Amino acid sequence: MIDLYYAPTPNGHKISLFLEESGLQYRLHRVDISAGEQFKPEFLAISPNNKIPAIVDSQPVDGGAPIGIFESGAILQYLAEKTGKFLSKELRERTATLEWLTWQVASFGPMLGQNHHFTHYAPQPVPYAIERYLQETQRLYGVLNRQLEKNAYIAGENYSIADIATYPWVAAHERQRIDLAQYPAVRNWFERVKSRPATQKAYALAQVP
């Protein structure tokens, strides 16, 4: 049983996407980040960076005590290794998957997050920051588009944790002032991932109080 500490944000959706795809049993614990629940001691014991998502695996493969994991990329790799799903054991495909997972957590997510902040949440407009992060968002979508022109999925021919990590940020493209018509390979990939039953189930969770 996996306990998922979650809010319906792009990073939260990554883990619910994996869990729905894999069929692992899990319990969902909503963390009200607007109310500051991520700063409660019991949550910080699992996620010391006070960010969602985080998980606790009560049945780790070593048979030991429950283990808590924080940071979405680490969670996805842990769950992929636990289940043997969405992370190939073949050297080159595995390496490519981990490369693109790292690209998402190090570049695509943080830069798009800054785009969201300065476009929607900054207390006053900062034109330089808005333009800076919009340009970087466009550049990163270009990187992704070129990769998807060559492959069915981000790391190759198979759906992987690289796709699971990236999709929720692309799902917010309108908030980033991105027109997917300018990135046709990304748009094609996005529509295919969006149509997956597990994607639809994971996003339905966001509508549940």
XYZ file of C-alpha atoms in Angstrom:
209
model
C 0.000 0.000 0.000
C 1.286 3.436 -0.975
C 0.211 6.525 0.947
C 0.322 9.501 -1.426
C 0.468 12.993 0.029
C -0.972 15.076 -2.761
C -2.332 18.321 -4.044
C -3.723 18.766 -7.590
C -0.655 20.530 -8.973
C 1.547 19.397 -11.877
C 3.962 17.710 -9.487
C 1.117 16.067 -7.583
C -0.410 14.756 -10.799
C 2.851 13.014 -11.719
C 2.500 10.509 -8.913
C -1.227 9.892 -9.255
C -0.591 9.282 -12.973
C 2.010 6.644 -12.191
C -0.118 4.962 -9.549
C -3.133 4.783 -11.841
C -0.999 3.439 -14.692
C 0.723 0.822 -12.551
C -2.297 -0.456 -10.645
C -0.560 -0.172 -7.277
C -2.956 0.187 -4.383
C -2.751 3.586 -2.748
C -4.430 5.922 -0.308
C -4.711 9.587 -1.188
C -4.013 12.184 1.492
C -4.785 15.706 0.365
C -2.401 18.370 1.616
C -4.017 21.823 1.637
C -1.040 23.901 0.582
C -3.121 27.100 0.614
C -3.689 26.510 4.347
C -0.026 25.723 5.001
C -0.514 22.041 5.821
C 2.817 21.292 4.118
C 4.558 22.917 7.102
C 3.037 20.610 9.711
C 5.620 18.522 11.584
C 4.065 15.226 10.548
C 4.361 16.168 6.868
C 7.878 17.566 7.269
C 8.903 14.206 8.709
C 8.227 12.745 5.237
C 9.037 15.760 3.057
C 11.636 18.008 4.730
C 11.500 20.451 1.813
C 7.819 21.114 2.684
C 6.680 20.349 -0.857
C 4.195 17.886 -2.273
C 4.175 15.167 -3.463
C 5.526 12.652 -0.988
C 4.794 8.979 -0.448
C 5.131 6.349 2.235
C 5.517 2.772 1.057
C 4.355 0.428 3.815
C 5.552 -2.641 1.895
C 9.017 -1.874 0.486
C 10.645 -4.629 -1.547
C 13.333 -5.247 1.099
C 10.649 -6.292 3.575
C 11.772 -3.661 6.050
C 10.038 -0.789 7.797
C 7.873 1.671 5.841
C 9.896 4.126 3.782
C 9.059 7.728 2.954
C 10.179 9.390 -0.271
C 9.958 13.035 -1.284
C 10.728 14.860 -4.570
C 8.683 13.812 -7.586
C 11.572 12.533 -9.693
C 12.868 10.331 -6.890
C 9.346 9.031 -6.239
C 8.818 8.135 -9.888
C 12.133 6.292 -10.112
C 11.441 4.466 -6.843
C 7.977 3.360 -7.964
C 9.243 2.347 -11.403
C 11.925 0.175 -9.835
C 9.464 -1.268 -7.308
C 6.965 -2.287 -10.006
C 9.276 -2.921 -12.951
C 7.115 -0.592 -15.038
C 7.830 2.504 -17.152
C 11.620 2.305 -16.703
C 13.365 -0.107 -19.025
C 16.132 -2.413 -17.839
C 17.813 -2.060 -21.241
C 20.832 0.206 -20.798
C 20.232 2.806 -23.500
C 16.501 3.166 -23.054
C 16.886 3.345 -19.263
C 19.604 5.988 -19.595
C 17.499 8.072 -21.974
C 14.507 7.833 -19.640
C 16.543 9.040 -16.669
C 18.098 11.822 -18.776
C 14.680 13.163 -19.738
C 13.273 12.685 -16.253
C 16.178 14.800 -14.976
C 15.545 17.375 -17.717
C 11.963 17.678 -16.566
C 12.685 18.060 -12.858
C 15.728 20.326 -13.374
C 14.603 22.515 -16.281
C 11.121 22.074 -17.703
C 9.239 22.108 -14.397
C 11.176 24.885 -12.615
C 11.194 27.262 -15.575
C 7.495 26.736 -16.302
C 6.834 27.183 -12.601
C 8.533 30.581 -12.720
C 6.412 31.386 -15.786
C 3.287 30.541 -13.762
C 4.440 32.644 -10.832
C 5.324 35.837 -12.650
C 2.387 35.600 -15.060
C -0.328 34.799 -12.513
C 0.796 35.242 -8.911
C 3.356 38.032 -8.595
C 1.889 40.888 -6.516
C 2.878 43.319 -9.244
C 3.860 42.795 -12.903
C 7.580 42.385 -13.544
C 7.889 42.715 -17.347
C 11.506 41.543 -17.482
C 10.728 38.364 -15.522
C 7.569 37.658 -17.517
C 9.457 37.943 -20.807
C 12.479 36.029 -19.501
C 10.473 33.011 -18.396
C 8.175 33.060 -21.405
C 11.194 32.900 -23.702
C 12.718 30.080 -21.683
C 9.377 28.225 -21.722
C 9.261 28.548 -25.507
C 12.842 27.300 -25.797
C 12.099 24.258 -23.654
C 8.972 23.414 -25.647
C 11.201 23.555 -28.721
C 13.601 21.066 -27.125
C 10.691 18.765 -26.316
C 9.195 19.131 -29.791
C 12.454 18.141 -31.490
C 12.729 15.079 -29.277
C 9.152 14.022 -30.040
C 9.677 14.507 -33.770
C 12.092 11.570 -33.525
C 10.271 9.352 -31.035
C 6.779 8.178 -30.206
C 7.441 9.007 -26.558
C 9.974 11.227 -24.882
C 12.654 8.620 -24.201
C 11.952 6.396 -27.199
C 9.225 4.086 -28.406
C 7.809 3.229 -24.983
C 5.751 5.266 -22.518
C 7.893 5.926 -19.461
C 8.308 7.938 -16.288
C 9.780 10.697 -18.484
C 6.360 11.104 -20.122
C 4.553 10.824 -16.793
C 6.735 13.583 -15.320
C 6.366 15.928 -18.275
C 2.686 15.588 -19.174
C 1.209 17.513 -16.198
C 3.308 20.568 -17.007
C 2.302 20.479 -20.675
C -1.316 20.116 -19.547
C -0.969 23.649 -18.157
C 0.287 25.070 -21.479
C -2.460 27.680 -21.761
C -1.433 29.179 -18.405
C 2.091 29.383 -19.792
C 0.875 31.313 -22.863
C 1.914 28.427 -25.092
C 0.040 27.533 -28.267
C 0.621 23.848 -28.932
C -0.114 24.411 -32.618
C 3.409 25.827 -32.773
C 4.770 22.535 -31.417
C 2.955 19.868 -33.449
C 4.953 16.896 -32.186
C 4.264 17.924 -28.599
C 0.579 18.418 -29.398
C 0.309 14.938 -30.944
C 2.034 13.353 -27.937
C -0.076 15.388 -25.516
C -3.347 14.229 -27.064
C -2.265 10.584 -26.968
C -1.261 10.756 -23.302
C -4.413 12.706 -22.440
C -6.560 9.933 -23.914
C -5.028 7.189 -21.767
C -7.578 5.831 -19.248
C -5.111 6.179 -16.369
C -4.562 9.850 -17.225
C -8.287 10.489 -17.110
C -8.617 8.674 -13.770
C -5.705 10.569 -12.251
C -7.099 13.938 -13.280
C -10.546 13.006 -12.009
C -8.988 12.896 -8.528
C -8.468 16.639 -8.720
C -12.222 17.123 -8.794
C -12.832 15.062 -5.629
C -13.059 17.149 -2.430
